[in-house]
Amino acid sequence: EPEVTQTPSHQVTQMGQEVILRCVPISNHLYFYWYRQILGQKVEFLVSFYNNEISEKSEIFDDQFSVERPDGSNFTLKIRSTKLEDSAMYFCASSGHREIDEQFFGPGTRLTVL
Amino acid sequence: GIQVEQSPPDLILQEGANSTLRCNFSDSVNNLQWFHQNPWGQLINLFYIPSGTKQNGRLSATTVATERYSLLYISSSQTTDSGVYFCAVVNYGGSQGNLIFGKGTKLSVKP
């Protein structure tokens, strides 16, 4: 069964460093998302991406964040200068041919900023 | 924006017991999904249910969109059902597909 994959599973970085989180969405899906979950809290939307551009972004998704689909399979989230409060689980998700279709989530990348 | 409220926040059950988790939302929705977050943090899709009733084994879900709530039923609970259950919705006519999550119900099933 097709699934969303994410790498790495865990990333530890120093404050101020850049990180790139990688995702491979389900192959025939058209809508891509990033969410984050701070430990013990609910899952929050960061950004959605369709047709090679950002569809919507939350207020969390400020100038230090960027997304890219560099090729036909990968979808990346870059954090330019990490802060302590960026420590969280980051989930990638994808959905099919409509933005209201079921979203399937990857296993997440746990980011720890020291 | 749309509000998603889940109840109860915490639930402790003995193995074999049944339970009902509730999700209330404050506006019309295009999409409603139930997830189980396992102890490793993974979000497992349970149901995509913007309306109607679905069943999958010991789990079933019902969404009454006109009354703005959804219920998740777990029957004959097992210890492996432990974890956090999230309801998430897409607001009709609002956001472009992004899911708004509730705070979850933390379920503990004791042997």
PDB file of N, CA and C in Angstrom, chain A residues 31 33 35 37 40-45 48 55-56 89 91 98-108 110, chain B residues 4 30-31 33 35 37 40-43 45-48 86 90 94-104:
ATOM      1  N   TYR A  31      -1.782  17.247  -3.682  1.00  0.00           N
ATOM      2  CA  TYR A  31      -1.777  18.232  -2.614  1.00  0.00           C
ATOM      3  C   TYR A  31      -0.825  17.777  -1.517  1.00  0.00           C
ATOM      4  N   TYR A  33       1.262  18.838   2.277  1.00  0.00           N
ATOM      5  CA  TYR A  33       1.110  19.634   3.491  1.00  0.00           C
ATOM      6  C   TYR A  33       2.271  19.374   4.447  1.00  0.00           C
ATOM      7  N   TYR A  35       2.704  19.832   8.709  1.00  0.00           N
ATOM      8  CA  TYR A  35       2.114  20.120  10.009  1.00  0.00           C
ATOM      9  C   TYR A  35       3.208  19.943  11.057  1.00  0.00           C
ATOM     10  N   GLN A  37       3.800  19.316  15.511  1.00  0.00           N
ATOM     11  CA  GLN A  37       3.194  19.018  16.813  1.00  0.00           C
ATOM     12  C   GLN A  37       4.259  19.194  17.879  1.00  0.00           C
ATOM     13  N   GLY A  40       3.209  17.042  23.409  1.00  0.00           N
ATOM     14  CA  GLY A  40       2.071  17.136  24.317  1.00  0.00           C
ATOM     15  C   GLY A  40       0.949  18.033  23.840  1.00  0.00           C
ATOM     16  N   GLN A  41       1.105  18.618  22.652  1.00  0.00           N
ATOM     17  CA  GLN A  41       0.081  19.529  22.152  1.00  0.00           C
ATOM     18  C   GLN A  41      -0.592  18.967  20.906  1.00  0.00           C
ATOM     19  N   LYS A  42      -1.526  19.735  20.370  1.00  0.00           N
ATOM     20  CA  LYS A  42      -2.233  19.257  19.194  1.00  0.00           C
ATOM     21  C   LYS A  42      -1.418  19.509  17.933  1.00  0.00           C
ATOM     22  N   VAL A  43      -1.831  18.882  16.862  1.00  0.00           N
ATOM     23  CA  VAL A  43      -1.171  19.036  15.567  1.00  0.00           C
ATOM     24  C   VAL A  43      -1.624  20.355  14.935  1.00  0.00           C
ATOM     25  N   GLU A  44      -0.649  21.106  14.409  1.00  0.00           N
ATOM     26  CA  GLU A  44      -0.960  22.421  13.828  1.00  0.00           C
ATOM     27  C   GLU A  44      -0.537  22.478  12.367  1.00  0.00           C
ATOM     28  N   PHE A  45      -1.357  23.081  11.551  1.00  0.00           N
ATOM     29  CA  PHE A  45      -1.070  23.256  10.131  1.00  0.00           C
ATOM     30  C   PHE A  45       0.031  24.298   9.936  1.00  0.00           C
ATOM     31  N   SER A  48       0.342  24.490   2.937  1.00  0.00           N
ATOM     32  CA  SER A  48      -0.133  23.570   1.904  1.00  0.00           C
ATOM     33  C   SER A  48       0.470  23.979   0.560  1.00  0.00           C
ATOM     34  N   SER A  55      -0.285  27.108  -1.431  1.00  0.00           N
ATOM     35  CA  SER A  55      -1.714  27.421  -1.485  1.00  0.00           C
ATOM     36  C   SER A  55      -2.133  28.263  -0.295  1.00  0.00           C
ATOM     37  N   GLU A  56      -1.642  27.868   0.863  1.00  0.00           N
ATOM     38  CA  GLU A  56      -2.012  28.550   2.094  1.00  0.00           C
ATOM     39  C   GLU A  56      -0.914  28.310   3.121  1.00  0.00           C
ATOM     40  N   MET A  89       7.593  17.650  16.493  1.00  0.00           N
ATOM     41  CA  MET A  89       7.458  16.613  15.474  1.00  0.00           C
ATOM     42  C   MET A  89       6.869  17.281  14.241  1.00  0.00           C
ATOM     43  N   PHE A  91       5.220  16.703  10.563  1.00  0.00           N
ATOM     44  CA  PHE A  91       4.550  15.707   9.729  1.00  0.00           C
ATOM     45  C   PHE A  91       4.341  16.256   8.326  1.00  0.00           C
ATOM     46  N   ARG A  98      -8.402  16.217  -4.917  1.00  0.00           N
ATOM     47  CA  ARG A  98      -9.180  17.346  -4.426  1.00  0.00           C
ATOM     48  C   ARG A  98      -8.606  17.742  -3.081  1.00  0.00           C
ATOM     49  N   GLU A  99      -8.683  19.025  -2.782  1.00  0.00           N
ATOM     50  CA  GLU A  99      -8.101  19.474  -1.511  1.00  0.00           C
ATOM     51  C   GLU A  99      -8.889  18.963  -0.318  1.00  0.00           C
ATOM     52  N   ILE A 100     -10.093  18.448  -0.534  1.00  0.00           N
ATOM     53  CA  ILE A 100     -10.852  17.923   0.592  1.00  0.00           C
ATOM     54  C   ILE A 100     -10.739  16.402   0.696  1.00  0.00           C
ATOM     55  N   ASP A 101      -9.922  15.796  -0.158  1.00  0.00           N
ATOM     56  CA  ASP A 101      -9.728  14.359  -0.084  1.00  0.00           C
ATOM     57  C   ASP A 101      -9.005  13.979   1.204  1.00  0.00           C
ATOM     58  N   GLU A 102      -9.071  12.708   1.535  1.00  0.00           N
ATOM     59  CA  GLU A 102      -8.414  12.202   2.731  1.00  0.00           C
ATOM     60  C   GLU A 102      -6.914  12.479   2.665  1.00  0.00           C
ATOM     61  N   GLN A 103      -6.379  12.957   3.781  1.00  0.00           N
ATOM     62  CA  GLN A 103      -4.954  13.217   3.875  1.00  0.00           C
ATOM     63  C   GLN A 103      -4.266  12.047   4.575  1.00  0.00           C
ATOM     64  N   PHE A 104      -3.121  11.670   4.030  1.00  0.00           N
ATOM     65  CA  PHE A 104      -2.326  10.578   4.584  1.00  0.00           C
ATOM     66  C   PHE A 104      -1.018  11.166   5.101  1.00  0.00           C
ATOM     67  N   PHE A 105      -0.678  10.782   6.314  1.00  0.00           N
ATOM     68  CA  PHE A 105       0.460  11.377   7.003  1.00  0.00           C
ATOM     69  C   PHE A 105       1.673  10.459   6.988  1.00  0.00           C
ATOM     70  N   GLY A 106       2.832  11.071   6.906  1.00  0.00           N
ATOM     71  CA  GLY A 106       4.072  10.341   7.090  1.00  0.00           C
ATOM     72  C   GLY A 106       4.325  10.071   8.565  1.00  0.00           C
ATOM     73  N   PRO A 107       5.378   9.315   8.874  1.00  0.00           N
ATOM     74  CA  PRO A 107       5.672   8.942  10.265  1.00  0.00           C
ATOM     75  C   PRO A 107       6.241  10.077  11.101  1.00  0.00           C
ATOM     76  N   GLY A 108       6.608  11.178  10.452  1.00  0.00           N
ATOM     77  CA  GLY A 108       7.112  12.339  11.182  1.00  0.00           C
ATOM     78  C   GLY A 108       8.623  12.377  11.315  1.00  0.00           C
ATOM     79  N   ARG A 110      11.205  14.000  14.126  1.00  0.00           N
ATOM     80  CA  ARG A 110      11.309  14.689  15.423  1.00  0.00           C
ATOM     81  C   ARG A 110      12.532  15.592  15.382  1.00  0.00           C
TER      82      ARG A 110
ATOM     83  N   VAL B   4     -12.579  23.071  17.090  1.00  0.00           N
ATOM     84  CA  VAL B   4     -12.769  21.624  17.185  1.00  0.00           C
ATOM     85  C   VAL B   4     -12.549  21.221  18.635  1.00  0.00           C
ATOM     86  N   ASN B  30     -15.920  20.162   5.169  1.00  0.00           N
ATOM     87  CA  ASN B  30     -15.806  19.391   3.925  1.00  0.00           C
ATOM     88  C   ASN B  30     -15.180  18.035   4.150  1.00  0.00           C
ATOM     89  N   ASN B  31     -14.408  17.951   5.207  1.00  0.00           N
ATOM     90  CA  ASN B  31     -13.612  16.748   5.468  1.00  0.00           C
ATOM     91  C   ASN B  31     -13.563  16.578   6.970  1.00  0.00           C
ATOM     92  N   GLN B  33     -11.629  13.737   9.611  1.00  0.00           N
ATOM     93  CA  GLN B  33     -10.826  12.526   9.752  1.00  0.00           C
ATOM     94  C   GLN B  33     -10.590  12.236  11.234  1.00  0.00           C
ATOM     95  N   PHE B  35      -7.888  10.111  13.690  1.00  0.00           N
ATOM     96  CA  PHE B  35      -6.548   9.539  13.707  1.00  0.00           C
ATOM     97  C   PHE B  35      -6.280   8.911  15.076  1.00  0.00           C
ATOM     98  N   GLN B  37      -2.916   8.359  17.338  1.00  0.00           N
ATOM     99  CA  GLN B  37      -1.478   8.599  17.466  1.00  0.00           C
ATOM    100  C   GLN B  37      -0.914   7.551  18.410  1.00  0.00           C
ATOM    101  N   TRP B  40       4.663   5.812  19.422  1.00  0.00           N
ATOM    102  CA  TRP B  40       5.838   6.269  18.670  1.00  0.00           C
ATOM    103  C   TRP B  40       5.585   7.602  17.973  1.00  0.00           C
ATOM    104  N   GLY B  41       4.404   8.129  18.140  1.00  0.00           N
ATOM    105  CA  GLY B  41       4.071   9.435  17.589  1.00  0.00           C
ATOM    106  C   GLY B  41       3.473   9.417  16.204  1.00  0.00           C
ATOM    107  N   GLN B  42       3.325   8.262  15.620  1.00  0.00           N
ATOM    108  CA  GLN B  42       2.771   8.180  14.267  1.00  0.00           C
ATOM    109  C   GLN B  42       1.270   8.430  14.262  1.00  0.00           C
ATOM    110  N   LEU B  43       0.797   9.139  13.252  1.00  0.00           N
ATOM    111  CA  LEU B  43      -0.633   9.390  13.073  1.00  0.00           C
ATOM    112  C   LEU B  43      -1.195   8.351  12.107  1.00  0.00           C
ATOM    113  N   ASN B  45      -4.318   6.812  10.149  1.00  0.00           N
ATOM    114  CA  ASN B  45      -5.679   7.131   9.671  1.00  0.00           C
ATOM    115  C   ASN B  45      -6.664   6.065  10.137  1.00  0.00           C
ATOM    116  N   LEU B  46      -7.736   6.513  10.753  1.00  0.00           N
ATOM    117  CA  LEU B  46      -8.796   5.589  11.145  1.00  0.00           C
ATOM    118  C   LEU B  46      -9.984   5.706  10.196  1.00  0.00           C
ATOM    119  N   PHE B  47     -10.497   6.913  10.061  1.00  0.00           N
ATOM    120  CA  PHE B  47     -11.662   7.140   9.210  1.00  0.00           C
ATOM    121  C   PHE B  47     -11.566   8.498   8.529  1.00  0.00           C
ATOM    122  N   TYR B  48     -12.057   8.487   7.272  1.00  0.00           N
ATOM    123  CA  TYR B  48     -12.339   9.719   6.543  1.00  0.00           C
ATOM    124  C   TYR B  48     -13.858   9.763   6.462  1.00  0.00           C
ATOM    125  N   PHE B  86      -7.260  11.736  17.664  1.00  0.00           N
ATOM    126  CA  PHE B  86      -7.497  13.093  17.183  1.00  0.00           C
ATOM    127  C   PHE B  86      -8.607  13.105  16.139  1.00  0.00           C
ATOM    128  N   VAL B  90     -11.704  19.935   7.851  1.00  0.00           N
ATOM    129  CA  VAL B  90     -11.448  21.001   6.887  1.00  0.00           C
ATOM    130  C   VAL B  90     -12.704  21.856   6.841  1.00  0.00           C
ATOM    131  N   GLY B  94     -13.696  27.686   3.684  1.00  0.00           N
ATOM    132  CA  GLY B  94     -12.655  28.461   4.358  1.00  0.00           C
ATOM    133  C   GLY B  94     -11.290  28.092   3.836  1.00  0.00           C
ATOM    134  N   SER B  95     -10.544  27.370   4.666  1.00  0.00           N
ATOM    135  CA  SER B  95      -9.179  27.022   4.313  1.00  0.00           C
ATOM    136  C   SER B  95      -9.116  26.111   3.097  1.00  0.00           C
ATOM    137  N   GLN B  96      -7.962  26.114   2.446  1.00  0.00           N
ATOM    138  CA  GLN B  96      -7.825  25.324   1.228  1.00  0.00           C
ATOM    139  C   GLN B  96      -7.313  23.928   1.528  1.00  0.00           C
ATOM    140  N   GLY B  97      -8.050  23.240   2.338  1.00  0.00           N
ATOM    141  CA  GLY B  97      -7.716  21.845   2.558  1.00  0.00           C
ATOM    142  C   GLY B  97      -6.965  21.550   3.831  1.00  0.00           C
ATOM    143  N   ASN B  98      -6.475  22.589   4.532  1.00  0.00           N
ATOM    144  CA  ASN B  98      -5.692  22.263   5.712  1.00  0.00           C
ATOM    145  C   ASN B  98      -6.584  21.765   6.841  1.00  0.00           C
ATOM    146  N   LEU B  99      -6.125  20.717   7.494  1.00  0.00           N
ATOM    147  CA  LEU B  99      -6.859  20.117   8.599  1.00  0.00           C
ATOM    148  C   LEU B  99      -6.659  20.920   9.871  1.00  0.00           C
ATOM    149  N   ILE B 100      -7.757  21.141  10.577  1.00  0.00           N
ATOM    150  CA  ILE B 100      -7.731  21.754  11.899  1.00  0.00           C
ATOM    151  C   ILE B 100      -7.981  20.636  12.905  1.00  0.00           C
ATOM    152  N   PHE B 101      -7.028  20.449  13.799  1.00  0.00           N
ATOM    153  CA  PHE B 101      -7.089  19.347  14.750  1.00  0.00           C
ATOM    154  C   PHE B 101      -7.693  19.782  16.067  1.00  0.00           C
ATOM    155  N   GLY B 102      -8.382  18.836  16.718  1.00  0.00           N
ATOM    156  CA  GLY B 102      -8.741  19.016  18.111  1.00  0.00           C
ATOM    157  C   GLY B 102      -7.547  18.675  18.994  1.00  0.00           C
ATOM    158  N   LYS B 103      -7.752  18.844  20.298  1.00  0.00           N
ATOM    159  CA  LYS B 103      -6.658  18.583  21.242  1.00  0.00           C
ATOM    160  C   LYS B 103      -6.493  17.105  21.563  1.00  0.00           C
ATOM    161  N   GLY B 104      -7.449  16.294  21.141  1.00  0.00           N
ATOM    162  CA  GLY B 104      -7.298  14.859  21.295  1.00  0.00           C
ATOM    163  C   GLY B 104      -7.923  14.297  22.561  1.00  0.00           C
TER     164      GLY B 104
END
